[in-house]
XYZ file of C-alpha atoms in Angstrom:
179
model
C 8.197 -5.357 23.154
C 5.113 -3.572 24.408
C 2.776 -1.414 22.391
C 4.449 1.934 21.909
C 2.913 4.974 23.551
C 1.702 7.624 21.071
C 4.157 10.120 22.611
C 6.950 7.839 21.336
C 5.656 7.511 17.757
C 7.733 10.326 16.304
C 10.949 8.785 17.655
C 9.906 5.264 16.615
C 8.999 6.422 13.086
C 12.395 8.146 12.725
C 14.151 4.964 13.879
C 12.112 2.847 11.445
C 12.877 5.200 8.539
C 16.599 4.976 9.314
C 16.495 1.176 9.471
C 14.619 1.025 6.159
C 17.122 3.340 4.524
C 20.120 1.425 5.905
C 18.665 -1.870 4.660
C 17.711 -0.521 1.215
C 14.100 -1.646 1.619
C 11.578 -0.160 -0.779
C 8.117 0.692 0.429
C 5.136 2.088 -1.412
C 4.673 5.837 -1.603
C 3.611 7.733 1.487
C -0.038 8.751 1.624
C -1.479 12.149 2.337
C -3.785 12.916 5.231
C -6.477 13.470 2.611
C -5.957 9.929 1.190
C -6.229 8.356 4.618
C -9.196 10.486 5.732
C -11.038 9.587 2.516
C -10.490 5.870 3.176
C -11.630 6.230 6.787
C -14.742 8.166 5.845
C -15.648 5.785 3.028
C -15.408 2.729 5.288
C -16.513 4.284 8.579
C -13.332 3.514 10.488
C -10.552 5.428 12.195
C -7.241 3.691 11.623
C -4.934 3.354 14.654
C -2.665 6.370 14.977
C 0.644 4.446 14.711
C -0.462 2.865 11.437
C -1.767 6.223 10.125
C 1.563 7.841 10.930
C 3.436 5.016 9.200
C 1.332 5.483 6.052
C 1.953 9.252 6.043
C 5.627 9.284 6.973
C 7.146 5.940 5.983
C 5.183 4.297 3.179
C 2.174 2.336 2.063
C 2.963 -1.361 1.778
C 6.100 -3.368 1.165
C 6.570 -5.952 -1.576
C 8.890 -8.348 0.241
C 8.296 -8.946 3.919
C 7.898 -12.225 5.770
C 8.791 -15.202 3.553
C 8.430 -12.899 0.520
C 4.799 -12.121 1.412
C 3.840 -8.522 0.927
C 2.555 -5.899 3.339
C -0.767 -4.865 1.825
C -1.293 -1.311 0.689
C -4.200 0.661 2.139
C -6.353 0.367 -0.974
C -5.742 -3.400 -1.076
C -7.052 -4.055 2.423
C -10.109 -6.283 2.684
C -12.736 -3.852 3.846
C -15.353 -6.470 4.676
C -13.871 -6.964 8.153
C -13.555 -3.279 9.059
C -17.034 -2.848 10.483
C -17.960 -3.956 13.930
C -15.671 -4.563 16.837
C -13.020 -7.230 17.254
C -14.452 -9.142 20.188
C -11.405 -10.744 21.792
C -8.808 -9.553 24.255
C -6.886 -12.812 24.608
C -6.014 -15.755 22.395
C -8.689 -18.170 21.248
C -7.803 -21.507 19.692
C -11.195 -22.661 18.438
C -9.763 -25.948 17.237
C -9.502 -26.889 20.928
C -12.951 -25.479 21.801
C -15.446 -28.270 22.418
C -18.613 -26.299 21.725
C -20.936 -27.235 18.872
C -19.505 -26.468 15.407
C -22.408 -24.178 14.442
C -22.009 -22.208 17.670
C -18.283 -21.877 16.996
C -18.837 -20.719 13.404
C -21.221 -17.992 14.564
C -18.832 -16.884 17.331
C -15.908 -16.776 14.925
C -17.890 -14.701 12.436
C -19.235 -12.228 15.000
C -16.197 -12.052 17.293
C -13.068 -12.599 15.218
C -13.709 -11.428 11.670
C -14.813 -7.921 12.576
C -12.888 -4.749 13.348
C -9.590 -5.765 11.747
C -7.699 -5.720 8.459
C -5.274 -8.212 7.002
C -1.775 -6.767 6.753
C -0.050 -9.873 5.378
C -1.416 -13.144 4.000
C 1.191 -15.823 4.668
C -0.823 -18.558 2.996
C -2.019 -21.837 4.487
C -4.746 -19.953 6.387
C -2.300 -17.746 8.310
C -2.165 -13.953 8.334
C -1.199 -10.963 10.441
C -4.074 -8.589 11.030
C -4.266 -5.093 12.508
C -7.096 -4.643 14.987
C -8.915 -1.384 14.180
C -11.902 -1.563 16.576
C -12.368 -3.082 20.012
C -10.373 -3.435 23.220
C -7.214 -4.450 21.339
C -7.346 -1.586 18.841
C -3.920 -0.901 17.333
C -2.478 -4.355 18.045
C -1.307 -6.869 15.448
C -2.655 -10.395 15.904
C -1.821 -13.657 14.203
C -4.845 -15.274 12.543
C -4.864 -18.893 11.464
C -7.381 -21.510 10.483
C -7.358 -22.889 14.050
C -7.373 -19.702 16.133
C -6.050 -16.204 16.789
C -3.608 -14.638 19.225
C -1.818 -11.349 19.783
C 1.823 -11.046 18.773
C 4.674 -10.490 21.185
C 2.949 -9.298 24.298
C 0.499 -6.926 22.668
C 2.573 -5.736 19.743
C 1.285 -2.662 17.932
C 1.851 -2.017 14.223
C 5.030 0.027 14.687
C 6.605 -2.504 17.053
C 5.503 -5.382 14.821
C 7.062 -3.750 11.737
C 10.235 -2.746 13.571
C 10.685 -6.284 14.905
C 10.519 -7.509 11.311
C 13.094 -4.879 10.271
C 15.428 -6.100 12.992
C 15.032 -9.813 12.202
C 13.533 -10.176 8.682
C 12.880 -13.810 7.751
C 14.132 -14.908 11.167
C 11.457 -12.852 12.954
C 9.711 -14.623 15.807
C 6.593 -12.700 16.722
C 5.865 -15.083 19.567
C 9.222 -15.097 21.363
C 7.826 -13.038 24.234
C 4.301 -14.391 24.126
C 2.978 -15.430 27.528
C -0.536 -16.446 26.506
């Protein structure tokens, strides 16, 4: 599934709302434009439009997503990684990188842990993060203690969430991943 085009968001949001309703899934309350704009101003970031639309028209967070982990609500997002720009545009498995450990630590800090927010913490050092700044803005990436990679051929938030709706605990975000 590719990243949806903004012209498709209205249709995608309607489809997601119907799937949520049919499945009886409860999400947090929708947010107002004022709520979102206040967050963006306070933290100096503009959230990707698909995610903004989801917050305004579908809901803010979900208590039981992947393996019972929860989709974080806007006010629960770790804001320390919002500033700066996510510096990757393709996967990086630093565990396989042979550069000096101190060089790797600095690169990870300045390249990976900037310009994104954690959507879901799966535990064991694994999470799904939304990229909010940089070349991959709007995409959801899988972060782990050994590296990072995009989901499902550049999956955006709406596609990532809809894939979960369609597959729940059987979701495979890497089924279409080509590396």
